[in-house]
XYZ file of C-alpha atoms in Angstrom:
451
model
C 56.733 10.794 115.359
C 53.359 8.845 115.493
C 51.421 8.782 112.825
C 47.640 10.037 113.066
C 44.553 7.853 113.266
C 43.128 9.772 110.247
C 46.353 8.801 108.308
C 45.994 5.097 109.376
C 42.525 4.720 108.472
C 42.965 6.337 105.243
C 45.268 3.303 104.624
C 43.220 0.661 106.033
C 40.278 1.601 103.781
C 42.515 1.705 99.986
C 42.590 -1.434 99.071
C 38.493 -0.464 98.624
C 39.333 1.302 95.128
C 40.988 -1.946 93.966
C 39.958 -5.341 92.380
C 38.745 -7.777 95.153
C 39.100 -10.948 94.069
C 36.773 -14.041 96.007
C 34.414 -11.922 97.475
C 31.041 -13.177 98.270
C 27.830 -11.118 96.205
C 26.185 -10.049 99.535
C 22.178 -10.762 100.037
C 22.052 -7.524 101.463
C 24.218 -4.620 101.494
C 22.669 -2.372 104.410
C 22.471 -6.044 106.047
C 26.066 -5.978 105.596
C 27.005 -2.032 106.846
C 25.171 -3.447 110.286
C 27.324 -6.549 110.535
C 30.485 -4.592 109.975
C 29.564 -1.856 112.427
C 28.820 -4.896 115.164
C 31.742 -6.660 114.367
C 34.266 -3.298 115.067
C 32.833 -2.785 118.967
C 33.521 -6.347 119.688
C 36.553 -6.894 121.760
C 39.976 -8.207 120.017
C 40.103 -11.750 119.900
C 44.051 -11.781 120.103
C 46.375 -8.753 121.330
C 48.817 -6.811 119.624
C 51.443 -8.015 122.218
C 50.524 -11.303 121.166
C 51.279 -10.784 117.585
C 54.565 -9.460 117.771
C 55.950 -12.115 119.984
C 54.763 -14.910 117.050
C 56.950 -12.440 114.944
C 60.338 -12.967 117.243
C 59.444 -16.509 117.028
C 59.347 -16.695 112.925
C 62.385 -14.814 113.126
C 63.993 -17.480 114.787
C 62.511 -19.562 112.162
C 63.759 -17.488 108.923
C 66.944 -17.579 110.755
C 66.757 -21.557 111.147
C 66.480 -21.479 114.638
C 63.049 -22.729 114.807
C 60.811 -24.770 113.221
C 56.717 -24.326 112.252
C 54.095 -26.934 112.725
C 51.192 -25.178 110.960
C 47.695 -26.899 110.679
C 43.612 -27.633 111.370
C 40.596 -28.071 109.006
C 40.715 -26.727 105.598
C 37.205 -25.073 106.387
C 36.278 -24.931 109.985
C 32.363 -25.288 110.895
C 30.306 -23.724 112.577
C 28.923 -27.140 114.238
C 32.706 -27.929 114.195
C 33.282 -25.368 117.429
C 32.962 -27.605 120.288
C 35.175 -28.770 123.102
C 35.622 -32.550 121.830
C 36.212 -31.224 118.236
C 38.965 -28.128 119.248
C 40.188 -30.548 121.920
C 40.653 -33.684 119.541
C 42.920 -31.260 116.706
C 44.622 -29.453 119.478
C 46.285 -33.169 120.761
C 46.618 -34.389 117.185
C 48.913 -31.080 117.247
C 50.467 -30.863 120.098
C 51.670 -34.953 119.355
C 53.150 -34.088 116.168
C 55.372 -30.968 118.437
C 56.488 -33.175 120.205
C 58.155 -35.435 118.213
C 59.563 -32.411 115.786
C 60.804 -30.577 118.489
C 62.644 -33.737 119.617
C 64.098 -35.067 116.800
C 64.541 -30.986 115.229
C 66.315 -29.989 118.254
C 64.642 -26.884 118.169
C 61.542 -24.958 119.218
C 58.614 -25.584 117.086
C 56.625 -22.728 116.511
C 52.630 -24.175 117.240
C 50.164 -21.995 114.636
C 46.837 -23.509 114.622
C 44.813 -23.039 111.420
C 41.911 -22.499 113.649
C 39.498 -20.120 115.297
C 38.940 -18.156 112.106
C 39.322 -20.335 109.013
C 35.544 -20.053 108.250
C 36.044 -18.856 104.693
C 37.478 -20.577 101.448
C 38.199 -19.465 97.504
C 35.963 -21.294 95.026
C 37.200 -22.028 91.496
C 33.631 -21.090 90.194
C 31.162 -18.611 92.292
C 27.936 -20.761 91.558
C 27.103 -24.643 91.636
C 24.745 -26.094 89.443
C 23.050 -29.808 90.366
C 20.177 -30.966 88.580
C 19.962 -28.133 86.457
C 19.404 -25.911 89.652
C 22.176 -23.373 90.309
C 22.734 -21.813 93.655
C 25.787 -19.611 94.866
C 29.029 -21.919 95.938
C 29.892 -23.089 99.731
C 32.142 -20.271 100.380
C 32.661 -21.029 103.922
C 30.484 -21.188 106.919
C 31.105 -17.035 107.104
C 29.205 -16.710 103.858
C 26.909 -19.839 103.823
C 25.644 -22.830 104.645
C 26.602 -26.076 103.004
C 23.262 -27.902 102.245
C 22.735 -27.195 98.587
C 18.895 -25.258 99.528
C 18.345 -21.692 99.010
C 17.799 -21.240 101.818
C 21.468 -22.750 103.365
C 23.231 -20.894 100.454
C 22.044 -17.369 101.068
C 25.170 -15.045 101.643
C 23.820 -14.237 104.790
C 26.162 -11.455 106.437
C 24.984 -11.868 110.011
C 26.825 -15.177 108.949
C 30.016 -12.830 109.913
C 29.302 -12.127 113.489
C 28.955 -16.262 114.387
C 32.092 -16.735 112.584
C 33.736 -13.888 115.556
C 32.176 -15.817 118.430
C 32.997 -19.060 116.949
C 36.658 -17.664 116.712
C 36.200 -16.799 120.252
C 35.005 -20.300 121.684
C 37.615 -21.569 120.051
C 40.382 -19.446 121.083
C 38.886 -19.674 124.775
C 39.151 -22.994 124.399
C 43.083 -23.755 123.057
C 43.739 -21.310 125.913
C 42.606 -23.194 128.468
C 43.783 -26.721 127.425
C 47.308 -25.823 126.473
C 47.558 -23.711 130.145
C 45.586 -25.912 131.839
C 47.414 -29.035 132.485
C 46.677 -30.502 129.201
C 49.340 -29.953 126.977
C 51.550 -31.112 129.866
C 55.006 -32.647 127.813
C 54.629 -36.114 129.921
C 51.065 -36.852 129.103
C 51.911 -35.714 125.014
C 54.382 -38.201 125.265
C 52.416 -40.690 126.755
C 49.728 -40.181 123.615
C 52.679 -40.791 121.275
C 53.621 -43.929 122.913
C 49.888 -45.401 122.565
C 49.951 -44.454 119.131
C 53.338 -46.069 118.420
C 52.581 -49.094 119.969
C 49.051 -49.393 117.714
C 50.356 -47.924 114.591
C 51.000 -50.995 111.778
C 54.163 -48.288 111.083
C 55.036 -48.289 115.080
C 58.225 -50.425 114.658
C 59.786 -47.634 112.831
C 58.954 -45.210 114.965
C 59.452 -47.070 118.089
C 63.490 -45.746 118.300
C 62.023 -42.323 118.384
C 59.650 -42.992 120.254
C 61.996 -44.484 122.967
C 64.487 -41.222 122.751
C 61.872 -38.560 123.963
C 61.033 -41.501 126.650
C 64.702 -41.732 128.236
C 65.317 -38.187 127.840
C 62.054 -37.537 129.731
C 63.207 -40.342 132.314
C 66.250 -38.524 132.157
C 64.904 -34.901 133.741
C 62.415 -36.371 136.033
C 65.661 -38.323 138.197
C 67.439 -35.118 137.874
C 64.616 -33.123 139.276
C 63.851 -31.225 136.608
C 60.682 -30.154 136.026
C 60.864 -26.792 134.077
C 57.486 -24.489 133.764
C 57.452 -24.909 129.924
C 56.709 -29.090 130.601
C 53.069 -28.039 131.803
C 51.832 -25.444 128.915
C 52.893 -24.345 125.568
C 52.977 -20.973 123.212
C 49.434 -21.529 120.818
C 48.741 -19.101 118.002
C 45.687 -18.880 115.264
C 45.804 -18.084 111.788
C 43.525 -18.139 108.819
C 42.860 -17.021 105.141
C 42.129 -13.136 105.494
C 39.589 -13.788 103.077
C 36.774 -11.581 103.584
C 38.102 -8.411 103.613
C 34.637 -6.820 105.137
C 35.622 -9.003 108.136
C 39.238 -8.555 108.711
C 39.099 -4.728 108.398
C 36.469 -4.683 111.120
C 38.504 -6.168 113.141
C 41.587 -4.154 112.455
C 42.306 -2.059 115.572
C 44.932 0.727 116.498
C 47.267 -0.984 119.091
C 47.204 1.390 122.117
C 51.116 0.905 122.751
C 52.424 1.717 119.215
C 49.763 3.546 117.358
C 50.060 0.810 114.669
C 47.051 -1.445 113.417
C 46.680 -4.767 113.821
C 44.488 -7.551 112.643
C 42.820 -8.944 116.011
C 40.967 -11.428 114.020
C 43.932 -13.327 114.816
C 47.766 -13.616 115.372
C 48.937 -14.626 111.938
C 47.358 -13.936 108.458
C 47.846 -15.141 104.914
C 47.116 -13.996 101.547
C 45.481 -17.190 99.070
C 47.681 -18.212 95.654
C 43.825 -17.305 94.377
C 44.263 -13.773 95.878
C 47.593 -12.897 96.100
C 48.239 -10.075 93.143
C 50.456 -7.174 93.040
C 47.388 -4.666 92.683
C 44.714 -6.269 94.205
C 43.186 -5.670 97.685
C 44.229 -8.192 99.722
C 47.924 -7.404 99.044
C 46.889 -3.872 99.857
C 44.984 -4.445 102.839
C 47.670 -6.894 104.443
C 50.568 -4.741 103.339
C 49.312 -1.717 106.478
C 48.448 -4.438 109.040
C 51.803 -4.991 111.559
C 50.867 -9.248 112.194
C 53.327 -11.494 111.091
C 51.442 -12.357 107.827
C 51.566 -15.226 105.055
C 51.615 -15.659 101.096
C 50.861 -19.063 99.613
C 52.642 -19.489 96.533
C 51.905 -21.838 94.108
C 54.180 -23.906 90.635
C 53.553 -20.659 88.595
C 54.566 -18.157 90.321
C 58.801 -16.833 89.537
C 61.358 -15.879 91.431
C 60.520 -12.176 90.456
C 56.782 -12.512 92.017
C 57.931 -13.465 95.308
C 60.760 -10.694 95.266
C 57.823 -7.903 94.568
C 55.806 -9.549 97.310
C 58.184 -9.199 99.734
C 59.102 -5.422 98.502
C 54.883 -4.205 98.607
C 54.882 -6.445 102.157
C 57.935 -5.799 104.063
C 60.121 -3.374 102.538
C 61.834 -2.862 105.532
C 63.085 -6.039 105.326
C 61.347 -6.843 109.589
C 62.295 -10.291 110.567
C 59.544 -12.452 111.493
C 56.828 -10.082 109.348
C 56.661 -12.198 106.218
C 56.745 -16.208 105.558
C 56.351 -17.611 102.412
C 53.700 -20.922 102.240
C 54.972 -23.053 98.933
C 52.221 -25.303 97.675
C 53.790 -26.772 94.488
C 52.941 -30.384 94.503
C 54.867 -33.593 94.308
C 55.578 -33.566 91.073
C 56.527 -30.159 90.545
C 57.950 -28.982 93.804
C 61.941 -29.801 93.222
C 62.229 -27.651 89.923
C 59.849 -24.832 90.707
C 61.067 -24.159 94.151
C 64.567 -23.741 94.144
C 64.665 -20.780 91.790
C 62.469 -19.177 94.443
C 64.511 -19.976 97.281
C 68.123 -18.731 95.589
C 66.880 -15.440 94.222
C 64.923 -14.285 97.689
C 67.724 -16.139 99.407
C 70.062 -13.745 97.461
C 68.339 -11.079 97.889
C 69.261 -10.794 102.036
C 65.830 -9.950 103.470
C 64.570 -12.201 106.104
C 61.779 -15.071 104.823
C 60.605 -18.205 106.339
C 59.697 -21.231 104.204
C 56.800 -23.269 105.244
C 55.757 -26.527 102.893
C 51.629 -26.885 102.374
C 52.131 -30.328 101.148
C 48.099 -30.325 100.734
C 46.519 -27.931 98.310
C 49.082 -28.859 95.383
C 48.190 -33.032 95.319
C 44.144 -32.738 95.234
C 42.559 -35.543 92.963
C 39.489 -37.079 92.278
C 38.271 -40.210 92.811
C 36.185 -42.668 90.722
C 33.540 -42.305 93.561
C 33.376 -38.652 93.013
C 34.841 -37.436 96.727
C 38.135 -35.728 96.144
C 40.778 -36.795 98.154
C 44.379 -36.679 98.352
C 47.188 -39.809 98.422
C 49.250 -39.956 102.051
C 52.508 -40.570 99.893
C 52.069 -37.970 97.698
C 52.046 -35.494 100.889
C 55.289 -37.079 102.144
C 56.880 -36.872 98.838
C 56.037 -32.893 98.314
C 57.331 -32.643 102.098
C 60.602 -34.459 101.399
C 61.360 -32.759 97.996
C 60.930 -29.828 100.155
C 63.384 -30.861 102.620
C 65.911 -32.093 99.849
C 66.042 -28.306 97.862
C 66.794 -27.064 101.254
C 69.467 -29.475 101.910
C 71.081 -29.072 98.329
C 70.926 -25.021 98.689
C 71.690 -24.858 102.125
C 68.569 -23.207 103.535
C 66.379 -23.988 106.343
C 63.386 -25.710 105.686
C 61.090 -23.905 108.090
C 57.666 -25.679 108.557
C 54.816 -27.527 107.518
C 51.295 -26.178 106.656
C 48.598 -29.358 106.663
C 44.785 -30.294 107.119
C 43.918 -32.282 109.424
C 41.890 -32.975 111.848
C 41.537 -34.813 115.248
C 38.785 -37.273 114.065
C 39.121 -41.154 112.119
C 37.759 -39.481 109.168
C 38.728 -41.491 105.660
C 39.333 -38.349 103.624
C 42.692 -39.040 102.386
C 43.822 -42.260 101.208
C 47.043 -43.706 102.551
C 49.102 -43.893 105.786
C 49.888 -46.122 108.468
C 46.517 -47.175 108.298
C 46.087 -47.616 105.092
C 43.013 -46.323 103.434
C 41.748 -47.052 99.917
C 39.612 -45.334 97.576
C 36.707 -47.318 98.154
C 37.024 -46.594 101.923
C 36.124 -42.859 101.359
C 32.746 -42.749 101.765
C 33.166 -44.543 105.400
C 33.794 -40.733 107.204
C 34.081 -38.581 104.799
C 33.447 -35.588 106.801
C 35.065 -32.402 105.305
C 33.295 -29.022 104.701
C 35.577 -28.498 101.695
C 39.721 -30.232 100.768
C 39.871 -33.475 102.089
C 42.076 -33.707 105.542
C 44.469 -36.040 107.070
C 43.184 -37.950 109.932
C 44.704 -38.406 113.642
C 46.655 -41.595 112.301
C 47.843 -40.143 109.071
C 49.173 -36.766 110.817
C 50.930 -38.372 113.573
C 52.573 -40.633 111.044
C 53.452 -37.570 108.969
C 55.453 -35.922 112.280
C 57.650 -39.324 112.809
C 58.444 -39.355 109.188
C 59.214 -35.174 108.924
C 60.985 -35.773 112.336
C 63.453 -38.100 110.376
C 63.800 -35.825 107.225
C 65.208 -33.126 109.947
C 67.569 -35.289 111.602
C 68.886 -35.459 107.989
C 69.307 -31.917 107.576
C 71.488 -31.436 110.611
């Protein structure tokens, strides 16, 4: 029996009587009623269809039949949405695929964190330098960067370049990873220049030479299979700013459900992610596959009443769990989470953030994160799995396309004092091209291990 619009609605707008946690203090309200009213005639970005076929394919993942390679900038720009920029990430990307769907001998499910992530929780909702205090860089959806008055306005028309940044953007992946781009052979061919440049490249040069035979391989057979010349790209971001996501919630023609066209997948912050709070609610009526990060607090008995308020139907594919527990604390706090939701029968994919959890400072001031410290939360991820025998489903990073010396570490090594070369980020330091690619190899060997 389908359920009436009036009905739906009712349920998109409750989370409104309940707390909303990392909301931006608007400039102007009526500012902000115009915005929102825009924002709902604009088309979708992505389509309901869309959505639901990233669901079969986490599925396949909770079921450990698949694998996710999650990532993009921690905060994407505004100035950030050009064709060199998406085009640079969307390689980095695609090269890391490639090597874990090799080595995984599986299909790795490619989830950009792109064409939407234009909003970010701050610890503290004001920044003081100099005695002057201004609101905090929430995001390029909110405000502007420069520490003026000026840049740091929460300026809601701020919402509506966000959506046609989104759109550029998603324009864009389309067209490279349909377009002859993402064609396997030419990936491959990336790989092998960065192997053969990389001070690590030795031990990755067996790999390396694997996906080259077995490529050799199909092309004297004749094969030459549709799927070598374009891959499956979805988007995902923070659903944040609540304003912005339930504008672009629409009622899926097909189903009568609603939908989140703001993009394919969604997640709910370890900042934002309470039982009776409004993001929960909000994300709870929306049918996308959708995300919780979880982070070294939370018990076994938080992440069974998340998945009971999110998907008590138990839907494969609806609900993956993003662990961001850091090095040091990942190999005690995750396994209790893993047996108890594990136990409990419904369907969850695990995805590792090896990121947010290993954040420091350094004495120059620019916080940063070490490259070893990411493998080791990545590995102790891998090694609970192992020992429980679960699937390890995916990876959740920042990076980005550029040489940028945000991180310090890698192949390439870079030191502290190197930070201040390219430091480039809006917000979390990322990994760079180098650094990301030599993350894949290394994850690529952790799930041969597994098997």
């Amino acid at each position: 029996m389908p359920v009436s619009t009036s009905s739906v609605t009712g349920e998109l707008d409750a989370w409104r009587a309940l707390p909303a946690l990392q909301q931006p203090e608007w400039d102007d309200e009526a500012e902000l009623r115009t915005v929102v009213e825009e924002l709902a005639k604009q088309p979708p970005l992505v389509f309901a269809g869309e959505c639901d076929q990233l669901k079969e394919s986490l599925a396949a993942v909770a079921r450990g039949e698949a694998f996710v390679l999650q990532g993009g900038d921690c905060a994407e720009t505004f100035s950030g949405s050009t064709a060199d920029a998406v085009r640079n990430k969307l390689k980095t990307l695609l090269q890391m695929a490639v090597v874990l769907t090799y080595a995984g001998r599986v299909p790795v499910v490619k989830i950009g964190r792109m064409a939407g992530q234009f909003a970010k929780p701050r610890s503290k909702p004001a920044e003081v330098r100099d005695g002057v205090e201004l609101p905090a860089y929430r995001g390029d959806a909110v405000n502007g960067f420069e520490f003026t008055p000026q840049a740091r306005r929460n300026d809601p028309r701020r919402l509506l370049q966000a959506y046609y940044c989104s759109a550029v953007t998603l324009n864009l992946c389309r067209a490279f990873t349909t377009g002859g781009y993402a064609d396997l052979r030419q990936v491959h061919a990336w790989n092998q220049d960065f192997v053969a440049g990389s001070p690590a490249g030795r031990r990755y040069e067996r790999l390396a030479g694997e996906i080259d035979r077995a490529l050799a391989f199909m092309k004297a057979c004749g094969a030459d299979p549709e799927e070598f010349h374009g891959v499956e790209f979805y988007s995902s971001h923070e659903a944040l700013l609540l304003e912005y996501e339930r504008a672009l919630t629409r009622i899926d023609s097909r189903s009568g459900r609603p939908y989140d066209v703001s993009a394919h997948m969604v997640w709910i912050g370890e900042r934002t992610r309470q039982l009776d709070g409004a993001h929960v609610e909000f994300l709870r009526h929306i049918r996308n596959p959708i995300g919780v990060k979880l982070g070294p607090t939370t018990t076994a008995d938080d992440a069974l009443a998340l998945m009971e308020r999110l998907n008590p139907e138990g839907e494969p594919g609806r609900l993956t769990f993003i662990t961001r527990m850091g090095a040091e604390k990942i190999r005690d706090a995750l396994p209790p989470l893993i047996e108890k939701v594990h136990g409990s029968g419904s369907p969850v994919a695990w995805i590792c953030d090896p990121m947010h959890g290993n954040t420091f400072e350094a004495p120059s001031g620019h916080k940063t994160r070490r490259f070893d410290d990411v493998l080791d939360e990545v590995t102790g991820f891998f090694e609970v799995h192992r020992a429980l025998g679960t699937h390890p489903g995916g990876i959740h990073i920042e990076f980005t396309g550029d040489d940028v010396t945000e991180c310090v570490g890698g192949g390439h090594e870079i030191v502290e004092d190197d930070l201040h070369q390219r430091y480039e980020t809006a917000c979390d330091p990322r990994l760079n091209r180098g650094q990301s690619l030599d993350l894949a190899f290394m994850v690529a060997e952790l799930y041969r291990e597994t098997q």
